[in-house]
Short mmCIF file of C-alpha atoms and ligand atoms in Angstrom, two decimals:
data_model
loop_
_atom_site.label_atom_id
_atom_site.label_comp_id
_atom_site.label_asym_id
_atom_site.label_seq_id
_atom_site.Cartn_x
_atom_site.Cartn_y
_atom_site.Cartn_z
CA UNK A 71 29.31 59.36 -24.75
CA UNK A 72 27.20 56.26 -24.07
CA UNK A 73 23.61 56.14 -25.31
CA UNK A 74 20.71 56.52 -22.89
CA UNK A 75 19.07 53.19 -22.11
CA UNK A 76 15.80 52.30 -20.48
CA UNK A 77 16.71 50.04 -17.57
CA UNK A 78 14.15 47.54 -16.28
CA UNK A 79 16.01 46.23 -13.24
CA UNK A 80 14.87 42.77 -12.19
CA UNK A 81 12.97 42.67 -15.52
CA UNK A 82 9.92 43.94 -13.60
CA UNK A 83 6.80 44.00 -15.79
CA UNK A 84 8.77 42.88 -18.86
CA UNK A 85 7.06 40.34 -21.15
CA UNK A 86 9.61 37.80 -22.29
CA UNK A 87 7.55 35.66 -24.66
CA UNK A 88 4.12 34.08 -25.13
CA UNK A 89 2.96 31.02 -23.20
CA UNK A 90 0.05 28.61 -23.02
CA UNK A 91 1.19 27.26 -19.65
CA UNK A 92 -0.44 29.54 -17.10
CA UNK A 93 -2.31 32.82 -16.83
CA UNK A 94 -1.81 35.08 -13.82
CA UNK A 95 -3.77 38.23 -13.01
CA UNK A 96 -1.85 39.60 -10.06
CA UNK A 97 -4.28 42.43 -9.40
CA UNK A 98 -7.15 40.11 -8.51
CA UNK A 99 -5.17 37.02 -7.51
CA UNK A 100 -6.21 34.79 -10.40
CA UNK A 101 -4.23 31.77 -11.61
CA UNK A 102 -5.10 29.38 -14.43
CA UNK A 103 -3.11 26.39 -15.64
CA UNK A 104 -3.79 25.84 -19.36
CA UNK A 105 -6.99 27.86 -18.86
CA UNK A 106 -8.23 25.88 -15.81
CA UNK A 107 -8.73 27.60 -12.45
CA UNK A 108 -6.20 26.70 -9.77
CA UNK A 109 -9.15 26.43 -7.38
CA UNK A 110 -10.85 23.74 -9.47
CA UNK A 111 -7.57 21.87 -9.83
CA UNK A 112 -6.78 22.09 -6.10
CA UNK A 113 -10.28 20.93 -5.14
CA UNK A 114 -11.08 18.40 -7.88
CA UNK A 115 -7.93 17.24 -9.63
CA UNK A 116 -4.89 15.16 -8.73
CA UNK A 117 -1.23 15.92 -9.31
CA UNK A 118 -1.06 13.19 -11.96
CA UNK A 119 -4.02 14.70 -13.82
CA UNK A 120 -2.51 18.19 -13.50
CA UNK A 121 0.78 16.90 -14.94
CA UNK A 122 -1.16 15.54 -17.91
CA UNK A 123 -3.00 18.84 -18.32
CA UNK A 124 0.23 20.84 -18.25
CA UNK A 125 2.21 18.59 -20.57
CA UNK A 126 -0.51 17.81 -23.12
CA UNK A 127 -2.76 20.89 -22.85
CA UNK A 128 -6.02 19.08 -22.04
CA UNK A 129 -7.59 17.11 -19.23
CA UNK A 130 -7.02 13.39 -19.81
CA UNK A 131 -9.63 10.72 -20.41
CA UNK A 132 -9.49 7.79 -17.99
CA UNK A 133 -7.34 5.73 -20.34
CA UNK A 134 -4.98 8.64 -21.09
CA UNK A 135 -4.54 9.22 -17.37
CA UNK A 136 -3.92 5.51 -16.81
CA UNK A 137 -1.10 5.57 -19.39
CA UNK A 138 0.58 8.58 -17.74
CA UNK A 139 0.10 7.09 -14.29
CA UNK A 140 1.82 3.90 -15.42
CA UNK A 141 4.73 5.86 -16.95
CA UNK A 142 5.14 7.86 -13.73
CA UNK A 143 5.10 4.72 -11.57
CA UNK A 144 7.52 2.84 -13.82
CA UNK A 145 10.06 5.68 -13.78
CA UNK A 146 10.44 6.02 -10.02
CA UNK A 147 13.64 4.04 -9.54
CA UNK A 148 16.98 5.82 -9.79
CA UNK A 149 20.25 4.13 -10.82
CA UNK A 150 22.50 2.72 -8.08
CA UNK A 151 25.28 5.04 -9.35
CA UNK A 152 23.10 8.08 -8.51
CA UNK A 153 22.38 6.62 -5.07
CA UNK A 154 26.14 6.24 -4.58
CA UNK A 155 26.68 9.90 -5.50
CA UNK A 156 23.99 10.95 -3.00
CA UNK A 157 25.71 8.80 -0.36
CA UNK A 158 28.77 11.02 -0.78
CA UNK A 159 26.69 14.17 -0.15
CA UNK A 160 25.35 13.44 3.31
CA UNK A 161 26.10 16.92 4.67
CA UNK A 162 24.64 18.69 1.61
CA UNK A 163 21.43 20.71 1.86
CA UNK A 164 18.70 18.50 0.34
CA UNK A 165 18.23 21.08 -2.40
CA UNK A 166 21.90 20.77 -3.35
CA UNK A 167 21.52 17.00 -3.27
CA UNK A 168 18.49 17.23 -5.57
CA UNK A 169 20.40 19.49 -7.97
CA UNK A 170 23.32 17.05 -7.97
CA UNK A 171 20.98 14.07 -8.32
CA UNK A 172 19.15 15.50 -11.33
CA UNK A 173 22.45 16.42 -12.91
CA UNK A 174 23.71 12.86 -12.38
CA UNK A 175 20.50 11.38 -13.81
CA UNK A 176 21.35 13.07 -17.12
CA UNK A 177 24.19 10.58 -17.47
CA UNK A 178 21.69 7.71 -17.43
CA UNK A 179 18.85 9.11 -19.50
CA UNK A 180 18.84 7.55 -22.98
CA UNK A 181 17.29 10.66 -24.53
CA UNK A 182 19.26 13.36 -22.76
CA UNK A 183 20.28 15.26 -25.90
CA UNK A 184 17.01 14.79 -27.81
CA UNK A 185 15.26 18.16 -27.69
CA UNK A 186 12.14 17.15 -29.63
CA UNK A 187 8.89 17.96 -27.84
CA UNK A 188 8.06 14.26 -27.52
CA UNK A 189 11.41 13.33 -25.95
CA UNK A 190 11.40 16.41 -23.70
CA UNK A 191 7.96 15.46 -22.37
CA UNK A 192 9.11 11.86 -21.82
CA UNK A 193 12.16 13.14 -19.93
CA UNK A 194 9.96 15.54 -17.95
CA UNK A 195 7.75 12.63 -16.90
CA UNK A 196 10.83 10.67 -15.84
CA UNK A 197 12.24 13.61 -13.87
CA UNK A 198 8.85 14.20 -12.24
CA UNK A 199 8.99 10.59 -11.04
CA UNK A 200 12.65 10.43 -10.15
CA UNK A 201 12.96 13.71 -8.23
CA UNK A 202 10.96 12.45 -5.18
CA UNK A 203 13.19 9.35 -5.13
CA UNK A 204 16.34 11.52 -5.19
CA UNK A 205 15.05 13.67 -2.32
CA UNK A 206 13.89 10.78 -0.15
CA UNK A 207 16.98 8.65 -0.86
CA UNK A 208 19.22 11.48 0.31
CA UNK A 209 16.98 12.16 3.31
CA UNK A 210 17.18 8.54 4.45
CA UNK A 211 20.91 8.15 3.78
CA UNK A 212 21.85 11.21 5.83
CA UNK A 213 19.92 9.75 8.76
CA UNK A 214 21.96 6.57 8.45
CA UNK A 215 18.96 4.64 7.15
CA UNK A 216 18.51 2.61 3.98
CA UNK A 217 16.60 4.26 1.14
CA UNK A 218 13.05 2.98 0.80
CA UNK A 219 12.35 1.72 -2.72
CA UNK A 220 9.32 3.32 -4.39
CA UNK A 221 6.00 1.50 -4.28
CA UNK A 222 4.26 1.11 -7.61
CA UNK A 223 0.81 0.80 -6.05
CA UNK A 224 0.80 4.30 -4.50
CA UNK A 225 0.02 7.63 -6.12
CA UNK A 226 2.78 10.21 -6.63
CA UNK A 227 2.18 12.14 -3.40
CA UNK A 228 1.52 9.10 -1.20
CA UNK A 229 4.62 7.36 -2.55
CA UNK A 230 6.74 10.44 -1.79
CA UNK A 231 5.60 10.47 1.85
CA UNK A 232 6.03 6.71 2.05
CA UNK A 233 9.62 6.85 0.75
CA UNK A 234 10.40 9.70 3.16
CA UNK A 235 8.94 8.20 6.33
CA UNK A 236 8.64 4.47 5.68
CA UNK A 237 4.96 4.66 6.59
CA UNK A 238 2.08 4.69 4.16
CA UNK A 239 0.33 8.02 4.77
CA UNK A 240 -3.37 8.11 5.54
CA UNK A 241 -5.48 9.26 2.58
CA UNK A 242 -6.01 12.73 4.07
CA UNK A 243 -2.26 13.36 4.45
CA UNK A 244 -1.56 11.99 0.98
CA UNK A 245 -4.23 14.32 -0.40
CA UNK A 246 -2.67 17.34 1.34
CA UNK A 247 0.67 16.53 -0.30
CA UNK A 248 -1.10 15.96 -3.61
CA UNK A 249 -2.77 19.39 -3.44
CA UNK A 250 0.53 20.99 -2.47
CA UNK A 251 2.20 19.52 -5.57
CA UNK A 252 -0.70 20.78 -7.74
CA UNK A 253 -0.34 24.30 -6.31
CA UNK A 254 3.39 24.36 -7.06
CA UNK A 255 3.29 22.81 -10.53
CA UNK A 256 3.53 25.91 -12.74
CA UNK A 257 3.72 29.66 -12.33
CA UNK A 258 4.56 31.70 -15.39
CA UNK A 259 7.85 33.55 -15.73
CA UNK A 260 8.93 33.04 -12.13
CA UNK A 261 12.69 33.21 -11.57
CA UNK A 262 13.34 29.47 -11.82
CA UNK A 263 11.22 28.95 -14.95
CA UNK A 264 12.87 31.98 -16.50
CA UNK A 265 16.29 30.56 -15.64
CA UNK A 266 15.27 27.19 -17.09
CA UNK A 267 14.17 28.98 -20.27
CA UNK A 268 17.50 30.81 -20.51
CA UNK A 269 19.30 27.45 -20.39
CA UNK A 270 16.92 25.92 -22.94
CA UNK A 271 17.31 28.96 -25.20
CA UNK A 272 20.93 28.02 -25.86
CA UNK A 273 19.56 24.66 -27.14
CA UNK A 274 20.95 22.91 -24.11
CA UNK A 275 18.66 20.13 -22.79
CA UNK A 276 15.89 19.52 -20.24
CA UNK A 277 18.16 18.05 -17.55
CA UNK A 278 20.40 21.13 -17.71
CA UNK A 279 17.36 23.41 -17.61
CA UNK A 280 15.91 21.62 -14.57
CA UNK A 281 19.28 21.80 -12.81
CA UNK A 282 19.25 25.55 -13.51
CA UNK A 283 15.68 25.78 -12.22
CA UNK A 284 16.53 23.93 -9.00
CA UNK A 285 19.51 26.20 -8.35
CA UNK A 286 17.38 29.28 -8.89
CA UNK A 287 14.45 28.05 -6.82
CA UNK A 288 16.69 27.49 -3.81
CA UNK A 289 16.92 31.15 -2.78
CA UNK A 290 14.78 32.53 0.08
CA UNK A 291 13.13 35.10 -2.20
CA UNK A 292 11.71 32.23 -4.28
CA UNK A 293 11.29 28.63 -3.07
CA UNK A 294 13.21 29.04 0.15
CA UNK A 295 10.48 31.09 1.81
CA UNK A 296 8.51 28.17 3.31
CA UNK A 297 11.57 27.02 5.25
CA UNK A 298 12.17 30.60 6.40
CA UNK A 299 8.52 30.99 7.48
CA UNK A 300 8.76 27.95 9.74
CA UNK A 301 12.01 29.26 11.23
CA UNK A 302 10.20 32.55 11.89
CA UNK A 303 7.30 30.69 13.58
CA UNK A 304 9.79 28.89 15.84
CA UNK A 305 11.51 32.21 16.67
CA UNK A 306 8.18 33.86 17.51
CA UNK A 307 7.22 30.98 19.76
CA UNK A 308 3.65 32.03 20.64
CA UNK A 309 0.90 34.11 18.98
CA UNK A 310 1.10 36.95 21.52
CA UNK A 311 4.75 37.59 20.54
CA UNK A 312 4.02 37.95 16.81
CA UNK A 313 3.42 41.71 16.72
CA UNK A 314 6.56 42.48 18.69
CA UNK A 315 8.57 40.24 16.35
CA UNK A 316 7.12 41.93 13.26
CA UNK A 317 7.73 45.43 14.61
CA UNK A 318 11.37 44.63 15.27
CA UNK A 319 11.91 42.92 11.92
CA UNK A 320 10.14 45.54 9.81
CA UNK A 321 11.62 48.56 11.60
CA UNK A 322 15.08 47.22 10.82
CA UNK A 323 14.16 46.92 7.11
CA UNK A 324 13.71 43.13 7.22
CA UNK A 325 11.23 41.18 5.13
CA UNK A 326 8.55 38.91 6.44
CA UNK A 327 8.93 35.61 4.65
CA UNK A 328 5.78 34.26 3.01
CA UNK A 329 4.55 37.77 2.23
CA UNK A 330 4.71 39.78 -0.97
CA UNK A 331 5.01 38.69 -4.54
CA UNK A 332 6.41 40.15 -7.73
CA UNK A 333 3.13 39.58 -9.58
CA UNK A 334 0.36 39.26 -6.96
CA UNK A 335 -0.78 42.51 -5.45
CA UNK A 336 -3.77 40.68 -3.94
CA UNK A 337 -3.74 37.42 -1.99
CA UNK A 338 -1.90 34.64 -3.79
CA UNK A 339 -4.79 32.33 -4.85
CA UNK A 340 -2.75 29.27 -3.88
CA UNK A 341 -2.46 30.32 -0.24
CA UNK A 342 -6.08 29.66 0.76
CA UNK A 343 -5.81 25.95 -0.03
CA UNK A 344 -2.85 25.54 2.29
CA UNK A 345 -4.32 27.84 4.96
CA UNK A 346 -7.31 25.55 5.51
CA UNK A 347 -5.14 22.48 5.44
CA UNK A 348 -2.63 23.93 7.91
CA UNK A 349 -5.51 24.71 10.27
CA UNK A 350 -7.11 21.25 9.91
CA UNK A 351 -3.86 19.34 10.16
CA UNK A 352 -2.79 21.32 13.24
CA UNK A 353 -6.03 20.45 15.01
CA UNK A 354 -5.83 16.82 13.96
CA UNK A 355 -2.25 16.47 15.15
CA UNK A 356 -2.90 18.32 18.44
CA UNK A 357 -0.61 21.20 17.45
CA UNK A 358 -2.83 24.18 16.66
CA UNK A 359 -0.11 26.57 17.86
CA UNK A 360 1.71 26.82 14.52
CA UNK A 361 -1.40 27.91 12.70
CA UNK A 362 -2.23 30.33 15.51
CA UNK A 363 1.24 31.91 15.28
CA UNK A 364 0.88 32.26 11.50
CA UNK A 365 -2.56 33.79 11.85
CA UNK A 366 -1.15 36.30 14.35
CA UNK A 367 1.58 37.19 11.83
CA UNK A 368 -1.03 37.51 9.06
CA UNK A 369 -3.08 39.83 11.28
CA UNK A 370 -0.01 41.92 12.08
CA UNK A 371 0.73 42.25 8.36
CA UNK A 372 -2.76 43.41 7.41
CA UNK A 373 -1.63 47.03 7.36
CA UNK A 374 0.74 46.13 4.49
CA UNK A 375 -2.15 45.07 2.25
CA UNK A 376 -2.64 48.67 1.13
CA UNK A 377 0.90 48.41 -0.34
CA UNK A 378 -0.03 45.22 -2.19
CA UNK A 379 1.74 42.89 0.24
CA UNK A 380 -0.35 39.79 1.01
CA UNK A 381 0.39 36.22 2.00
CA UNK A 382 1.88 34.07 -0.74
CA UNK A 383 1.80 30.29 -1.32
CA UNK A 384 4.78 29.69 0.94
CA UNK A 385 3.28 31.23 4.06
CA UNK A 386 1.17 28.24 5.12
CA UNK A 387 3.16 25.60 3.25
CA UNK A 388 5.86 25.40 5.93
CA UNK A 389 3.33 24.69 8.69
CA UNK A 390 1.70 21.99 6.56
CA UNK A 391 5.03 20.26 5.93
CA UNK A 392 6.06 20.58 9.57
CA UNK A 393 2.78 19.04 10.71
CA UNK A 394 3.33 16.19 8.25
CA UNK A 395 6.60 15.54 10.09
CA UNK A 396 8.86 16.69 7.25
CA UNK A 397 12.26 18.20 8.16
CA UNK A 398 12.52 21.93 7.38
CA UNK A 399 15.32 21.66 4.86
CA UNK A 400 13.16 19.37 2.70
CA UNK A 401 10.53 22.08 2.21
CA UNK A 402 12.27 23.62 -0.81
CA UNK A 403 12.85 20.27 -2.54
CA UNK A 404 9.09 19.64 -2.20
CA UNK A 405 8.47 22.87 -4.14
CA UNK A 406 10.99 21.68 -6.76
CA UNK A 407 9.38 18.24 -7.06
CA UNK A 408 6.04 19.92 -7.72
CA UNK A 409 7.53 22.37 -10.24
CA UNK A 410 9.25 19.82 -12.55
CA UNK A 411 6.19 19.60 -14.90
CA UNK A 412 6.02 23.41 -15.16
CA UNK A 413 9.71 23.68 -16.00
CA UNK A 414 9.29 20.90 -18.55
CA UNK A 415 6.38 22.59 -20.26
CA UNK A 416 8.20 25.90 -20.46
CA UNK A 417 11.29 24.24 -21.89
CA UNK A 418 9.08 22.57 -24.54
CA UNK A 419 7.59 25.98 -25.35
CA UNK A 420 11.04 27.56 -25.51
CA UNK A 421 12.29 24.90 -27.94
CA UNK A 422 9.17 25.18 -30.10
CA UNK A 423 9.91 28.73 -31.24
CA UNK A 424 13.36 29.33 -29.84
CA UNK A 425 14.94 32.72 -29.52
CA UNK A 426 18.24 32.94 -27.64
CA UNK A 427 17.59 34.84 -24.39
CA UNK A 428 20.39 37.31 -24.14
CA UNK A 429 19.57 40.73 -22.68
CA UNK A 430 21.93 43.67 -22.27
CA UNK A 431 23.65 45.26 -19.29
CA UNK A 432 24.31 48.97 -19.15
CA UNK A 433 28.02 49.40 -18.52
CA UNK A 434 28.74 51.96 -15.80
CA UNK A 435 32.46 51.31 -15.18
CA UNK A 436 35.50 53.31 -16.33
CA UNK A 437 36.26 53.62 -20.05
CA UNK A 438 39.42 53.30 -22.13
CA UNK A 439 41.76 52.88 -19.14
CA UNK A 440 45.44 52.78 -20.24
CA UNK A 441 47.09 49.40 -19.58
CA UNK A 442 49.97 49.76 -17.11
CA UNK A 443 52.72 47.07 -17.12
CA UNK A 444 52.82 45.12 -13.82
CA UNK A 445 56.15 46.52 -12.55
CA UNK A 446 54.90 50.10 -12.99
CA UNK A 447 51.72 49.60 -10.88
CA UNK A 448 51.38 50.75 -7.28
N1 CMC B 540 8.05 42.00 3.95
C1 CMC B 540 8.20 43.32 4.09
N2 CMC B 540 8.23 44.18 3.06
C2 CMC B 540 8.12 43.66 1.84
C3 CMC B 540 7.95 42.29 1.61
C4 CMC B 540 7.92 41.45 2.72
N3 CMC B 540 7.78 40.13 2.58
N4 CMC B 540 7.86 42.08 0.29
C5 CMC B 540 7.98 43.26 -0.31
N5 CMC B 540 8.14 44.22 0.62
C6 CMC B 540 8.31 45.66 0.38
C7 CMC B 540 9.75 45.95 0.01
O1 CMC B 540 10.54 46.22 1.16
C8 CMC B 540 9.60 47.15 -0.89
O2 CMC B 540 9.40 48.27 -0.09
P1 CMC B 540 10.01 49.70 -0.54
O3 CMC B 540 9.30 50.02 -1.83
O4 CMC B 540 9.66 50.59 0.59
O5 CMC B 540 11.48 49.48 -0.73
C9 CMC B 540 8.27 46.88 -1.62
O6 CMC B 540 7.53 46.00 -0.76
C10 CMC B 540 8.45 46.22 -2.96
O7 CMC B 540 9.30 45.10 -2.79
P2 CMC B 540 10.26 44.58 -3.92
O8 CMC B 540 11.34 43.74 -3.31
O9 CMC B 540 10.68 45.70 -4.80
O10 CMC B 540 9.29 43.68 -4.74
P3 CMC B 540 9.69 42.42 -5.54
O11 CMC B 540 8.63 42.23 -6.54
O12 CMC B 540 11.08 42.51 -6.05
O13 CMC B 540 9.67 41.30 -4.42
C11 CMC B 540 9.45 39.25 -3.32
C12 CMC B 540 8.93 40.14 -4.46
C13 CMC B 540 8.71 37.93 -3.33
C14 CMC B 540 10.95 38.97 -3.57
C15 CMC B 540 9.28 39.98 -1.99
O14 CMC B 540 7.92 40.24 -1.76
C16 CMC B 540 9.88 39.20 -0.81
O15 CMC B 540 11.07 39.34 -0.54
N6 CMC B 540 9.04 38.40 -0.10
C17 CMC B 540 9.54 37.54 0.96
C18 CMC B 540 10.07 36.24 0.37
C19 CMC B 540 8.97 35.33 -0.07
O16 CMC B 540 7.98 35.12 0.62
N7 CMC B 540 9.17 34.70 -1.26
C20 CMC B 540 8.21 33.72 -1.80
C21 CMC B 540 7.53 34.22 -3.03
S1 CMC B 540 6.11 33.21 -3.47
C22 CMC B 540 6.80 31.73 -3.96
C23 CMC B 540 7.37 31.82 -5.32
O17 CMC B 540 6.61 31.72 -6.30
O18 CMC B 540 8.60 31.99 -5.44
#
C-alpha cells in the first residue's frame, strides 16, 4: 500500500525558495525588480542600468554604470570557432542556434567552472553581451550574408539591431528594443529560471544553467508565445475576422497565444509598455493593421477577464518586433537575450545558499512484476 501524497502538479503556487530578484503580485499585476517598479524602469531606465540593478542590487552611480557599460561593450565579440559552429547550423531555429552558441561559448570562457558570485556575475555580463552576437551572426549567415561585427560605440539594444540589419537604428527604435529587453530581464520562478536553478543546484555552472534556460524558454507556453501571436495575426488577416477566429479556436479547446499567465490574474504590467509602442510604431511605419488586429483580439478576449485571463507581455511584443523588421523566428531569442541577467542573478542566488532541487514523483505504475525470461514472453 503506497502512502497518500499531496500532488501539486506543475508546482502551481509552490514556493521554491527566497529571492531578492523580483517581486510579483499577480492579483494586481505588480512587478518589481530588486524593489523597483517595472513601470519606472521601463520609462526611466536603460537595459544597461537594469542589468546593473539586477546583478548588484542597487542603481548604479554614473561611474559604476560606465564600468559596466565598458565591460558589456568589450565582451561583444564571439570566437571564430563559435562562428564556425553557427555556420554549420544554418537550418536550425535561431533559438536552437542560440542554445548551441552559448554551449559552445563555455569552451572559451576562462572562468567556466568558477561558481563564485564574482565570477558568475562576470560570466553573466559576458553572456549578456555575447548572446546578441550569437543570434545576429546566425541570422546573417543563414541569409548568406557576412556577420556584422559589433560596434563598441552603440548601446546594447542599438548594437543588437545594427548587427541584425546592418543599419544603425534611429533612437526611437533603439529605445523600443531597449525597453523590450528591460521588460524581459527577470521574472521570478518562471519555467526557464526554475530550470536554470535546477541545473545550478547540482553545482553545475552558469553556462550550463543558461543553456537549460534557453531550452526551456523556447516552448510556446513560455517564450514562444510572441512568435505564435504574430502567426495568429497573419492568420486572422483583418480586424473584422478576429471574433470568428477566436470563436473557432476557443470552441475547439485551443489557447489564444499572448493571453493568460500562471501568476498574473490581472493584466501583465509589462504589456502596457509594448502596447503603446506597437501602436506608435505601426502608425509610424504605415502599418497600423497589426495593432488593429491585436486590439480586436483583445476586445474579443475581454469576456475571459472574469476567469483571470488577460494579455501578457508577449501579446504586443510580436507586433513590435515585426514592425522593427525582425523575422518571426528571432522573437524568442530576443526574449532570451533580455533574460540572461535574470537567469544569472538567480543562479548566483542558488549558489549562495544551495539546496539540491530534487522533488518527488508519485509512482502510479504496476508493482513487483515478475521478470519473465525473453523466450517465454509473448
Ligand atoms: N487561451 C484560452 N484559455 C486559456 C488561456 C489562453 N491563452 N490560458 C489559460 N486558459 C484557460 C485554460 O484553458 C484553463 O481552462 P480550464 O480551467 O477550463 O481548463 C484555465 O485557463 C487555466 O489554464 P492553465 O493552463 O491551467 O493555467 P496555467 O497557469 O498552467 O497556464 C499559461 C499559464 C501561460 C501556460 C497559459 O495561460 C497559456 O497557455 N497561455 C498561452 C501561451 C502564452 O501566452 N504564454 C506566454 C506567457 S507570458 C511570457 C512568459 O513569461 O513566459
